[in-house]
Amino acid sequence: MGRRIGPLLVLCASLLAATASPPAAASPRTAPATATGAGTPTATGTRTGADEAATARSPRPLDRVIPAPASVRERGRPYAITPRTVIRVHGGPDHHRHGQRRGARKDVRQVADHLAELLRPATGYRLPVTTRAGRDGIQLRLGGHRRLGPEGYRLDVTARAVRLTAREPAGLFHGIQTLRQLLPAAVEAPDKQPGPWRITGGTITDTPRYAYRGAMLDVSRHFFPVPAVKRYIDQLALYKINTLHLHLSDDQGWRIAIDSWPRLAGYGGGTEVGGGPGGHYTKADYREIVRYAAARHLTVVPEIDMPGHTNAALASYAELNCDGVAPPRYTGTEVGFSSLCVPLERTYDFVDDVLRELAALTPGPYLHIGGDEAHSTSHKDYVTFMRRVQPLVAKYGKKAIGWHQITAAPARGTVAQYWGYDRTGPQERAQVAEAARRGTKLVLSPADRAYLDMKYDKDTPLGLSWAGYVPTRRAYDWDPGRYLEGVPERAVLGVEAPLWSETIATSDQLEYLAFPRLPGVAEVGWSPAATHDWDGYRERLAQQAPRWELMGVNYHRSPQVPWPR
Ligand code: ACM
């Protein structure tokens, strides 16, 4: 099994490297020489600008990537991208059916164009994308071993060529994120930089540990317009996140246009926490987000939170309230006071219409129906509501996801998103574990690990702290396969890092909470458990900072990470 032996190979490479140069820990910013001497050893101990410049130009060891690749073997001489480099795309293997093959070709071409667009500004090279065969250049092709699965890839680097192979375009896309991180950080610059643009020789074979690797953005408490969402999508793609969960409705704002209930967005979308103007996505906006995400191999999971967290809907339509009276709109941050009216038939007309329109806009397999903090809904009503609503999701061809309280009434196929933390009671955990043993799949978002809106520590300015502080190490240092007692590993579909927006309203603020914790959750979701190692991870994380600076990402300089100067 490639994934099992992979970490051993990484270990061997590091041991050999350690004999060839001082251990990386002696100087976090100095890449160790590679096993074959392909890397350029640099002086350690002194941290001069010249050293840093030299280090920045030497090819990076193949394992200096986030998320850590499953298997790495360094060998041979590096490849250099030059003004003559071309990007070659090959179609799928011949046994693919004709139509499939043509679609796949287009997708491969899209990945190749994406790579060219990433590399052109900083290299200043033309990097033409061509279907002409040849043995040199950067080559993208579909094929390779079945074990690569739908998202895995193999990257072979020799002095002559870089060959990237995957079963599916998504694997090629993840492979180019690896390639990108193996190049000097300067590749992220918006304008021409001096090279050389070298990549260490060898092979990476890489597949994800979990199929679901998500990030959630709460666009309800504060509205984030389309360009801000696209910006975050680009940041997520760099770390092989494949799911964007959008929390589209809550007490403070309804953010998606629904034609059959126009006041939801038109009136219910016109507020946010603190009383700002709010906003909403038109259907064209939402489709554009879905398209942009899909081009980066992320699937959008839209959430309409029900039956609680519904004040914006209840304020928009008096007829949805048990007493027929619409409450005022809400701009505070309390939770748990609102509920759809479970005994009212009109409630299910509303839910049916919303889910139908949302399903029609959403190519991905999931609709998220919330289900958390329904403190104003009786348990009996909650179960009644969820038993009626989950079949509506199925009626429109989708699978339901709900926050883990949905394990009180899970339908077959419903996914539960666990958001408990170290103080979550044993009964609640047991209910989740019991559902998991009966076949409910889990997405893990433990609030004291994966909630990006928790403060890092008592002094960091943004965020909440009801689940405690989540410093950078805590977001990384956990194992989803063993996190919940009594939950078999096969029940874990993956992980997700939610970002609630009570305290944030801009991309700068969003990034301050997401970076550097998001890459930790991404790695926990992608990399084999055997690669898990905080000391190695924090070195790799530190090396992302020059990249973020060039990308304009506003990150928190966590004292736990040995950042470059
Ligand atoms: C949640 O944080 N209420 C899911």
Short mmCIF file of C-alpha atoms in Angstrom, two decimals, residues 63 65-69 209 446 448-452 456 469-481 483 495 497 514 516-541 558 560-561:
data_model
loop_
_atom_site.label_atom_id
_atom_site.label_comp_id
_atom_site.label_asym_id
_atom_site.label_seq_id
_atom_site.Cartn_x
_atom_site.Cartn_y
_atom_site.Cartn_z
CA ASP A 63 8.15 16.70 1.33
CA VAL A 65 4.40 20.66 1.13
CA ILE A 66 1.14 21.21 3.02
CA PRO A 67 -0.71 18.88 3.25
CA ALA A 68 2.19 16.41 3.66
CA PRO A 69 2.27 14.05 0.67
CA ARG A 209 -6.91 10.15 3.69
CA PRO A 446 -14.69 19.79 16.65
CA ASP A 448 -12.03 23.29 20.02
CA ARG A 449 -9.91 22.16 17.04
CA ALA A 450 -11.46 23.05 13.72
CA TYR A 451 -13.53 26.19 14.49
CA LEU A 452 -11.53 28.95 12.87
CA TYR A 456 -6.04 31.87 19.16
CA TYR A 469 -8.85 29.12 22.65
CA VAL A 470 -7.58 27.31 19.57
CA PRO A 471 -3.91 28.06 19.07
CA THR A 472 -2.28 26.94 15.82
CA ARG A 473 -0.97 23.68 17.23
CA ARG A 474 -4.37 22.67 18.57
CA ALA A 475 -5.98 23.03 15.13
CA TYR A 476 -3.41 20.59 13.71
CA ASP A 477 -2.64 18.21 16.56
CA TRP A 478 -5.58 15.78 16.47
CA ASP A 479 -6.48 12.59 14.65
CA PRO A 480 -9.94 12.46 13.05
CA GLY A 481 -9.76 8.66 12.96
CA TYR A 483 -11.18 11.68 17.82
CA VAL A 495 -13.14 17.08 8.28
CA ALA A 497 -13.07 23.96 9.29
CA ALA A 514 -8.08 31.17 8.92
CA PRO A 516 -2.33 29.72 9.90
CA ARG A 517 -4.96 27.30 11.27
CA LEU A 518 -6.74 26.32 8.07
CA PRO A 519 -3.70 24.51 6.57
CA GLY A 520 -3.53 22.40 9.76
CA VAL A 521 -7.09 21.15 9.37
CA ALA A 522 -6.44 20.64 5.64
CA GLU A 523 -3.42 18.47 6.44
CA VAL A 524 -5.30 16.46 9.05
CA GLY A 525 -7.90 15.75 6.36
CA TRP A 526 -5.50 14.85 3.55
CA SER A 527 -2.30 13.35 4.95
CA PRO A 528 -1.81 9.82 6.27
CA ALA A 529 -1.84 9.66 10.08
CA ALA A 530 1.75 8.35 9.99
CA THR A 531 3.03 11.69 8.65
CA HIS A 532 1.57 13.52 11.64
CA ASP A 533 4.30 15.39 13.48
CA TRP A 534 3.92 18.87 14.95
CA ASP A 535 7.65 19.64 14.91
CA GLY A 536 7.97 18.92 11.22
CA TYR A 537 4.63 20.51 10.42
CA ARG A 538 5.46 23.83 12.07
CA GLU A 539 8.63 24.08 9.96
CA ARG A 540 6.64 23.52 6.79
CA LEU A 541 4.00 25.96 7.98
CA SER A 558 1.42 32.62 15.93
CA GLN A 560 4.12 28.60 18.07
CA VAL A 561 5.55 28.78 14.54
#
